[in-house]
């Protein structure tokens, strides 16, 4: 994932596994190793961020309440 | 064909070639008879718009494709023995009967209906048969595949849930999400999950949830029940709605043995709300957190390890050239010593060789000189002999040449000419006269023949 954010959590994990396999193989040159480590760190941060987003306790919303809120904010004078 | 067309602004007469016109009352009674002769059949469908008069109950029997107005005499209805209030809106029933037509007359309106003589609530078998027919139809239209082609995120942040507000399914689903270690947002859309109003409301709730951009997956769930209880989830319109949603729907309706049509069209179907939670959040967040920590460690190890290993390697490489240089220097010294030794040995050998060569050359020269002396002596002898031979040969040659010259001289000797009969004219002094003028000038001359001389004088000399 050299440029931009990963497409999804699973894409990030898949790439991360590739990177670690490559590093474990011991065949990557120094430049490649450093690049892979940098990319991998970005992916780890992304994955950790995604997990943090669903790690702060379950929130419950009601669709009817959301719809009502939407209606009032769309009402006249809003 | 050639009937003149009369046009006074009024429409042309319809169907001028049809039989009739007949009296309508007679036609209506014939129609009643014709309808009543139609074969009797069984119909199955959902009851709607139930009403009663003094003598009969009437309702519509319908399904997704159409409806038929029905009526049953109250005494036939009583004989059917349905539970109290069973013939109500939303009930799935099977009726037996045939077509009927009331021709009306006087002030009464004409009326068409399916006259039921028997009615019973639809059983599992009837529902299964209808379900299978619907299933075949929707599968044939490819509606089972649409949801399954949607990408399901492994870690949605927001999921929508359609269920009954007070149901056990709600509690089970929350427990399942908790076990996943998932603490995202659940948007509840509560809807009735049984009776004839359920299906449209569930469909509406699904559409509303799918319209919210943050909702990444939707769970539809309710507890177990009979197929009739779950029948709302076999509703054709609801199932078509699910098939067309942009958000993957996970169904968990009834228990394991129950199979509703919504299970077929959904992206995934589960036997319990707990399983639905796992399907909605495929990633076990607790495991994933541990995994990310492990990967972060592996990366750090990878980076540090690669650098340390390379540093060691680099160190080894850095020592390498000095060692190689030392090796080369030792090698060079060794070679130098060898070369020196070899050259000293070489000089002595060369001197000896040169001495040997000089000896050989001198010997060869001495022998050559001796040979020359001998050869010269032999040649001297050979030359002496040759000279003798040559002198003899030259003498002989000269003798021969002399002889030849003598022969040639003799051949030219005038004396020889005289011998062959010629005469030679000479002056008295013996000088040959070689022309007439010379003879005339001499006057007197002599002719010498082989055998003697005669004196002669030219004729002019006598006159003088």
Short mmCIF file of N, CA and C in Angstrom, two decimals, chain B residues 294-413:
data_model
loop_
_atom_site.label_atom_id
_atom_site.label_comp_id
_atom_site.label_asym_id
_atom_site.label_seq_id
_atom_site.Cartn_x
_atom_site.Cartn_y
_atom_site.Cartn_z
N UNK B 294 0.83 -8.55 17.36
CA UNK B 294 1.84 -9.50 16.91
C UNK B 294 2.51 -9.00 15.63
N UNK B 295 1.69 -8.46 14.72
CA UNK B 295 2.25 -7.98 13.45
C UNK B 295 3.15 -6.78 13.67
N UNK B 296 2.72 -5.91 14.60
CA UNK B 296 3.56 -4.73 14.89
C UNK B 296 4.92 -5.18 15.42
N UNK B 297 4.88 -6.20 16.30
CA UNK B 297 6.13 -6.75 16.84
C UNK B 297 6.98 -7.36 15.74
N UNK B 298 6.30 -8.12 14.89
CA UNK B 298 7.03 -8.79 13.79
C UNK B 298 7.70 -7.76 12.90
N UNK B 299 7.00 -6.65 12.68
CA UNK B 299 7.58 -5.59 11.85
C UNK B 299 8.81 -4.99 12.51
N UNK B 300 8.67 -4.70 13.81
CA UNK B 300 9.80 -4.09 14.52
C UNK B 300 10.99 -5.05 14.49
N UNK B 301 10.67 -6.34 14.73
CA UNK B 301 11.73 -7.35 14.71
C UNK B 301 12.35 -7.39 13.31
N UNK B 302 11.44 -7.32 12.31
CA UNK B 302 11.92 -7.37 10.92
C UNK B 302 12.88 -6.23 10.64
N UNK B 303 12.48 -5.03 11.06
CA UNK B 303 13.31 -3.86 10.78
C UNK B 303 14.61 -3.92 11.57
N UNK B 304 14.48 -4.15 12.90
CA UNK B 304 15.68 -4.19 13.74
C UNK B 304 16.59 -5.34 13.31
N UNK B 305 15.97 -6.48 13.11
CA UNK B 305 16.73 -7.68 12.74
C UNK B 305 17.48 -7.46 11.45
N UNK B 306 16.77 -6.87 10.49
CA UNK B 306 17.42 -6.67 9.19
C UNK B 306 18.61 -5.74 9.33
N UNK B 307 18.43 -4.69 10.16
CA UNK B 307 19.51 -3.72 10.30
C UNK B 307 20.68 -4.34 11.08
N UNK B 308 20.36 -5.06 12.18
CA UNK B 308 21.43 -5.66 12.98
C UNK B 308 22.21 -6.68 12.15
N UNK B 309 21.45 -7.52 11.45
CA UNK B 309 22.11 -8.55 10.64
C UNK B 309 23.00 -7.91 9.59
N UNK B 310 22.47 -6.82 9.02
CA UNK B 310 23.25 -6.17 7.98
C UNK B 310 24.49 -5.48 8.57
N UNK B 311 24.29 -4.92 9.80
CA UNK B 311 25.43 -4.26 10.44
C UNK B 311 26.55 -5.29 10.68
N UNK B 312 26.13 -6.49 11.17
CA UNK B 312 27.14 -7.54 11.40
C UNK B 312 27.83 -7.91 10.10
N UNK B 313 26.99 -8.06 9.10
CA UNK B 313 27.51 -8.45 7.80
C UNK B 313 28.47 -7.39 7.27
N UNK B 314 28.02 -6.10 7.48
CA UNK B 314 28.82 -4.99 7.01
C UNK B 314 30.17 -4.97 7.73
N UNK B 315 30.11 -5.23 9.05
CA UNK B 315 31.35 -5.27 9.84
C UNK B 315 32.30 -6.32 9.29
N UNK B 316 31.71 -7.49 9.04
CA UNK B 316 32.52 -8.58 8.49
C UNK B 316 33.12 -8.17 7.16
N UNK B 317 32.29 -7.49 6.38
CA UNK B 317 32.77 -7.05 5.06
C UNK B 317 33.89 -6.02 5.21
N UNK B 318 33.72 -5.12 6.21
CA UNK B 318 34.72 -4.07 6.41
C UNK B 318 36.07 -4.68 6.78
N UNK B 319 36.03 -5.75 7.60
CA UNK B 319 37.29 -6.43 7.96
C UNK B 319 37.84 -7.21 6.77
N UNK B 320 36.99 -7.53 5.91
CA UNK B 320 37.34 -8.35 4.75
C UNK B 320 38.50 -7.81 3.95
N UNK B 321 38.45 -6.54 3.51
CA UNK B 321 39.52 -6.02 2.65
C UNK B 321 40.89 -6.07 3.31
N UNK B 322 40.98 -5.72 4.64
CA UNK B 322 42.28 -5.75 5.32
C UNK B 322 42.85 -7.16 5.31
N UNK B 323 41.93 -8.13 5.61
CA UNK B 323 42.38 -9.53 5.60
C UNK B 323 42.85 -9.93 4.21
N UNK B 324 42.07 -9.51 3.24
CA UNK B 324 42.40 -9.87 1.86
C UNK B 324 43.74 -9.27 1.46
N UNK B 325 43.96 -8.00 1.95
CA UNK B 325 45.19 -7.30 1.64
C UNK B 325 46.38 -8.04 2.25
N UNK B 326 46.18 -8.45 3.51
CA UNK B 326 47.25 -9.17 4.22
C UNK B 326 47.56 -10.47 3.48
N UNK B 327 46.49 -11.14 3.06
CA UNK B 327 46.66 -12.40 2.32
C UNK B 327 47.46 -12.15 1.05
N UNK B 328 47.08 -11.06 0.38
CA UNK B 328 47.75 -10.75 -0.88
C UNK B 328 49.23 -10.41 -0.65
N UNK B 329 49.46 -9.67 0.48
CA UNK B 329 50.83 -9.25 0.78
C UNK B 329 51.70 -10.49 1.05
N UNK B 330 51.19 -11.39 1.85
CA UNK B 330 51.91 -12.63 2.17
C UNK B 330 52.21 -13.39 0.87
N UNK B 331 51.20 -13.47 0.09
CA UNK B 331 51.33 -14.18 -1.18
C UNK B 331 52.44 -13.55 -2.03
N UNK B 332 52.39 -12.18 -2.06
CA UNK B 332 53.34 -11.44 -2.86
C UNK B 332 54.78 -11.67 -2.37
N UNK B 333 54.95 -11.62 -1.02
CA UNK B 333 56.28 -11.84 -0.44
C UNK B 333 56.80 -13.22 -0.80
N UNK B 334 55.94 -14.16 -0.65
CA UNK B 334 56.29 -15.54 -0.99
C UNK B 334 56.78 -15.62 -2.44
N UNK B 335 56.02 -14.97 -3.30
CA UNK B 335 56.37 -15.03 -4.72
C UNK B 335 57.70 -14.34 -5.00
N UNK B 336 57.87 -13.20 -4.27
CA UNK B 336 59.13 -12.46 -4.46
C UNK B 336 60.32 -13.35 -4.10
N UNK B 337 60.18 -14.02 -2.95
CA UNK B 337 61.29 -14.90 -2.52
C UNK B 337 61.53 -16.00 -3.56
N UNK B 338 60.43 -16.53 -4.00
CA UNK B 338 60.57 -17.62 -4.99
C UNK B 338 61.27 -17.13 -6.24
N UNK B 339 60.85 -15.89 -6.66
CA UNK B 339 61.42 -15.36 -7.90
C UNK B 339 62.92 -15.12 -7.73
N UNK B 340 63.27 -14.56 -6.54
CA UNK B 340 64.69 -14.27 -6.31
C UNK B 340 65.51 -15.56 -6.35
N UNK B 341 65.03 -16.53 -5.63
CA UNK B 341 65.73 -17.81 -5.61
C UNK B 341 65.84 -18.36 -7.02
N UNK B 342 64.75 -18.25 -7.70
CA UNK B 342 64.72 -18.81 -9.05
C UNK B 342 65.68 -18.08 -9.95
N UNK B 343 65.80 -16.74 -9.77
CA UNK B 343 66.66 -16.00 -10.68
C UNK B 343 68.14 -16.30 -10.41
N UNK B 344 68.46 -16.44 -9.08
CA UNK B 344 69.86 -16.80 -8.76
C UNK B 344 70.21 -18.15 -9.37
N UNK B 345 69.31 -19.05 -9.19
CA UNK B 345 69.52 -20.38 -9.76
C UNK B 345 69.61 -20.26 -11.28
N UNK B 346 68.81 -19.39 -11.80
CA UNK B 346 68.73 -19.23 -13.27
C UNK B 346 70.04 -18.69 -13.83
N UNK B 347 70.63 -17.71 -13.10
CA UNK B 347 71.87 -17.11 -13.61
C UNK B 347 72.97 -18.17 -13.68
N UNK B 348 73.15 -18.95 -12.61
CA UNK B 348 74.18 -19.99 -12.58
C UNK B 348 73.96 -20.98 -13.71
N UNK B 349 72.68 -21.34 -13.83
CA UNK B 349 72.38 -22.32 -14.89
C UNK B 349 72.69 -21.75 -16.26
N UNK B 350 72.34 -20.46 -16.40
CA UNK B 350 72.58 -19.86 -17.72
C UNK B 350 74.08 -19.80 -18.03
N UNK B 351 74.91 -19.45 -16.98
CA UNK B 351 76.36 -19.38 -17.20
C UNK B 351 76.89 -20.74 -17.63
N UNK B 352 76.44 -21.77 -16.90
CA UNK B 352 76.88 -23.13 -17.24
C UNK B 352 76.46 -23.47 -18.66
N UNK B 353 75.22 -23.12 -18.93
CA UNK B 353 74.70 -23.41 -20.27
C UNK B 353 75.53 -22.71 -21.33
N UNK B 354 75.82 -21.42 -21.02
CA UNK B 354 76.57 -20.66 -22.02
C UNK B 354 77.98 -21.23 -22.21
N UNK B 355 78.50 -21.67 -21.05
CA UNK B 355 79.83 -22.28 -21.17
C UNK B 355 79.74 -23.53 -22.02
N UNK B 356 78.71 -24.29 -21.75
CA UNK B 356 78.53 -25.52 -22.51
C UNK B 356 78.34 -25.20 -23.99
N UNK B 357 77.53 -24.18 -24.24
CA UNK B 357 77.28 -23.80 -25.64
C UNK B 357 78.57 -23.33 -26.30
N UNK B 358 79.37 -22.49 -25.56
CA UNK B 358 80.62 -21.98 -26.13
C UNK B 358 81.56 -23.13 -26.49
N UNK B 359 81.67 -24.08 -25.56
CA UNK B 359 82.51 -25.27 -25.80
C UNK B 359 82.08 -25.97 -27.07
N UNK B 360 80.77 -26.14 -27.13
CA UNK B 360 80.22 -26.84 -28.30
C UNK B 360 80.53 -26.07 -29.58
N UNK B 361 80.34 -24.74 -29.52
CA UNK B 361 80.57 -23.90 -30.71
C UNK B 361 82.04 -23.99 -31.14
N UNK B 362 82.91 -23.88 -30.11
CA UNK B 362 84.35 -23.92 -30.44
C UNK B 362 84.73 -25.26 -31.05
N UNK B 363 84.21 -26.31 -30.43
CA UNK B 363 84.49 -27.65 -30.93
C UNK B 363 84.04 -27.80 -32.37
N UNK B 364 82.72 -27.24 -32.55
CA UNK B 364 82.16 -27.34 -33.90
C UNK B 364 83.04 -26.55 -34.89
N UNK B 365 83.55 -25.37 -34.47
CA UNK B 365 84.38 -24.52 -35.34
C UNK B 365 85.72 -25.22 -35.66
N UNK B 366 86.26 -25.86 -34.60
CA UNK B 366 87.54 -26.54 -34.81
C UNK B 366 87.37 -27.64 -35.84
N UNK B 367 86.23 -28.38 -35.61
CA UNK B 367 86.00 -29.49 -36.53
C UNK B 367 85.79 -28.98 -37.94
N UNK B 368 85.02 -27.87 -38.01
CA UNK B 368 84.73 -27.32 -39.34
C UNK B 368 86.05 -26.90 -40.01
N UNK B 369 86.98 -26.25 -39.24
CA UNK B 369 88.25 -25.78 -39.79
C UNK B 369 89.11 -26.96 -40.30
N UNK B 370 89.14 -27.99 -39.43
CA UNK B 370 89.90 -29.19 -39.83
C UNK B 370 89.35 -29.77 -41.12
N UNK B 371 88.03 -29.79 -41.15
CA UNK B 371 87.33 -30.34 -42.32
C UNK B 371 87.70 -29.54 -43.56
N UNK B 372 87.74 -28.20 -43.34
CA UNK B 372 88.03 -27.34 -44.49
C UNK B 372 89.45 -27.60 -45.01
N UNK B 373 90.34 -27.76 -44.03
CA UNK B 373 91.74 -28.01 -44.42
C UNK B 373 91.83 -29.29 -45.24
N UNK B 374 91.14 -30.32 -44.70
CA UNK B 374 91.17 -31.60 -45.41
C UNK B 374 90.56 -31.46 -46.79
N UNK B 375 89.38 -30.76 -46.76
CA UNK B 375 88.69 -30.62 -48.05
C UNK B 375 89.59 -29.87 -49.03
N UNK B 376 90.34 -28.80 -48.53
CA UNK B 376 91.21 -28.01 -49.41
C UNK B 376 92.34 -28.88 -49.99
N UNK B 377 92.89 -29.71 -49.14
CA UNK B 377 93.95 -30.61 -49.60
C UNK B 377 93.46 -31.52 -50.71
N UNK B 378 92.29 -32.13 -50.42
CA UNK B 378 91.68 -33.01 -51.43
C UNK B 378 91.46 -32.26 -52.71
N UNK B 379 90.98 -31.03 -52.57
CA UNK B 379 90.62 -30.23 -53.75
C UNK B 379 91.88 -29.92 -54.56
N UNK B 380 92.99 -29.61 -53.82
CA UNK B 380 94.26 -29.32 -54.48
C UNK B 380 94.68 -30.51 -55.35
N UNK B 381 94.50 -31.69 -54.62
CA UNK B 381 94.85 -32.89 -55.40
C UNK B 381 93.93 -33.03 -56.59
N UNK B 382 92.67 -32.85 -56.30
CA UNK B 382 91.69 -33.01 -57.38
C UNK B 382 91.96 -32.01 -58.48
N UNK B 383 92.35 -30.78 -58.09
CA UNK B 383 92.63 -29.74 -59.08
C UNK B 383 93.83 -30.10 -59.91
N UNK B 384 94.89 -30.63 -59.31
CA UNK B 384 96.12 -31.03 -60.03
C UNK B 384 95.80 -32.02 -61.15
N UNK B 385 95.02 -33.04 -60.74
CA UNK B 385 94.61 -34.07 -61.71
C UNK B 385 93.81 -33.44 -62.81
N UNK B 386 92.88 -32.54 -62.39
CA UNK B 386 92.00 -31.91 -63.36
C UNK B 386 92.83 -31.08 -64.34
N UNK B 387 93.88 -30.42 -63.77
CA UNK B 387 94.70 -29.59 -64.65
C UNK B 387 95.38 -30.44 -65.70
N UNK B 388 95.94 -31.57 -65.29
CA UNK B 388 96.58 -32.48 -66.24
C UNK B 388 95.62 -32.85 -67.35
N UNK B 389 94.45 -33.29 -66.90
CA UNK B 389 93.43 -33.73 -67.85
C UNK B 389 93.10 -32.59 -68.78
N UNK B 390 92.93 -31.40 -68.19
CA UNK B 390 92.52 -30.23 -68.96
C UNK B 390 93.60 -29.89 -69.98
N UNK B 391 94.85 -30.00 -69.61
CA UNK B 391 95.93 -29.66 -70.54
C UNK B 391 95.93 -30.62 -71.73
N UNK B 392 95.78 -31.89 -71.39
CA UNK B 392 95.73 -32.89 -72.48
C UNK B 392 94.60 -32.57 -73.43
N UNK B 393 93.35 -32.30 -72.73
CA UNK B 393 92.16 -32.06 -73.55
C UNK B 393 92.36 -30.83 -74.43
N UNK B 394 92.98 -29.77 -73.86
CA UNK B 394 93.19 -28.53 -74.62
C UNK B 394 94.14 -28.80 -75.81
N UNK B 395 95.15 -29.61 -75.56
CA UNK B 395 96.10 -29.94 -76.63
C UNK B 395 95.41 -30.65 -77.77
N UNK B 396 94.63 -31.62 -77.43
CA UNK B 396 93.91 -32.41 -78.41
C UNK B 396 92.96 -31.52 -79.20
N UNK B 397 92.26 -30.63 -78.34
CA UNK B 397 91.30 -29.73 -79.00
C UNK B 397 92.02 -28.84 -80.00
N UNK B 398 93.16 -28.38 -79.57
CA UNK B 398 93.91 -27.49 -80.46
C UNK B 398 94.38 -28.24 -81.71
N UNK B 399 94.82 -29.45 -81.48
CA UNK B 399 95.24 -30.26 -82.64
C UNK B 399 94.11 -30.41 -83.61
N UNK B 400 92.95 -30.71 -83.03
CA UNK B 400 91.78 -30.93 -83.88
C UNK B 400 91.44 -29.66 -84.62
N UNK B 401 91.48 -28.52 -83.86
CA UNK B 401 91.17 -27.23 -84.50
C UNK B 401 92.17 -26.95 -85.62
N UNK B 402 93.38 -27.26 -85.35
CA UNK B 402 94.43 -27.04 -86.37
C UNK B 402 94.15 -27.86 -87.61
N UNK B 403 93.83 -29.10 -87.31
CA UNK B 403 93.52 -29.99 -88.42
C UNK B 403 92.37 -29.43 -89.22
N UNK B 404 91.32 -29.01 -88.44
CA UNK B 404 90.13 -28.48 -89.13
C UNK B 404 90.50 -27.25 -89.94
N UNK B 405 91.33 -26.40 -89.35
CA UNK B 405 91.75 -25.19 -90.07
C UNK B 405 92.54 -25.55 -91.32
N UNK B 406 93.37 -26.54 -91.18
CA UNK B 406 94.18 -26.96 -92.32
C UNK B 406 93.30 -27.45 -93.44
N UNK B 407 92.24 -28.24 -93.01
CA UNK B 407 91.30 -28.74 -94.02
C UNK B 407 90.64 -27.57 -94.70
N UNK B 408 90.17 -26.57 -93.85
CA UNK B 408 89.46 -25.42 -94.39
C UNK B 408 90.40 -24.63 -95.30
N UNK B 409 91.64 -24.50 -94.86
CA UNK B 409 92.61 -23.75 -95.67
C UNK B 409 92.83 -24.44 -97.00
N UNK B 410 92.99 -25.67 -96.92
CA UNK B 410 93.23 -26.41 -98.15
C UNK B 410 92.07 -26.25 -99.10
N UNK B 411 90.86 -26.27 -98.48
CA UNK B 411 89.68 -26.13 -99.34
C UNK B 411 89.73 -24.82 -100.09
N UNK B 412 90.28 -23.77 -99.43
CA UNK B 412 90.36 -22.46 -100.09
C UNK B 412 91.64 -22.27 -100.88
N UNK B 413 92.52 -23.14 -100.87
CA UNK B 413 93.84 -22.99 -101.52
C UNK B 413 93.65 -22.97 -103.03
#
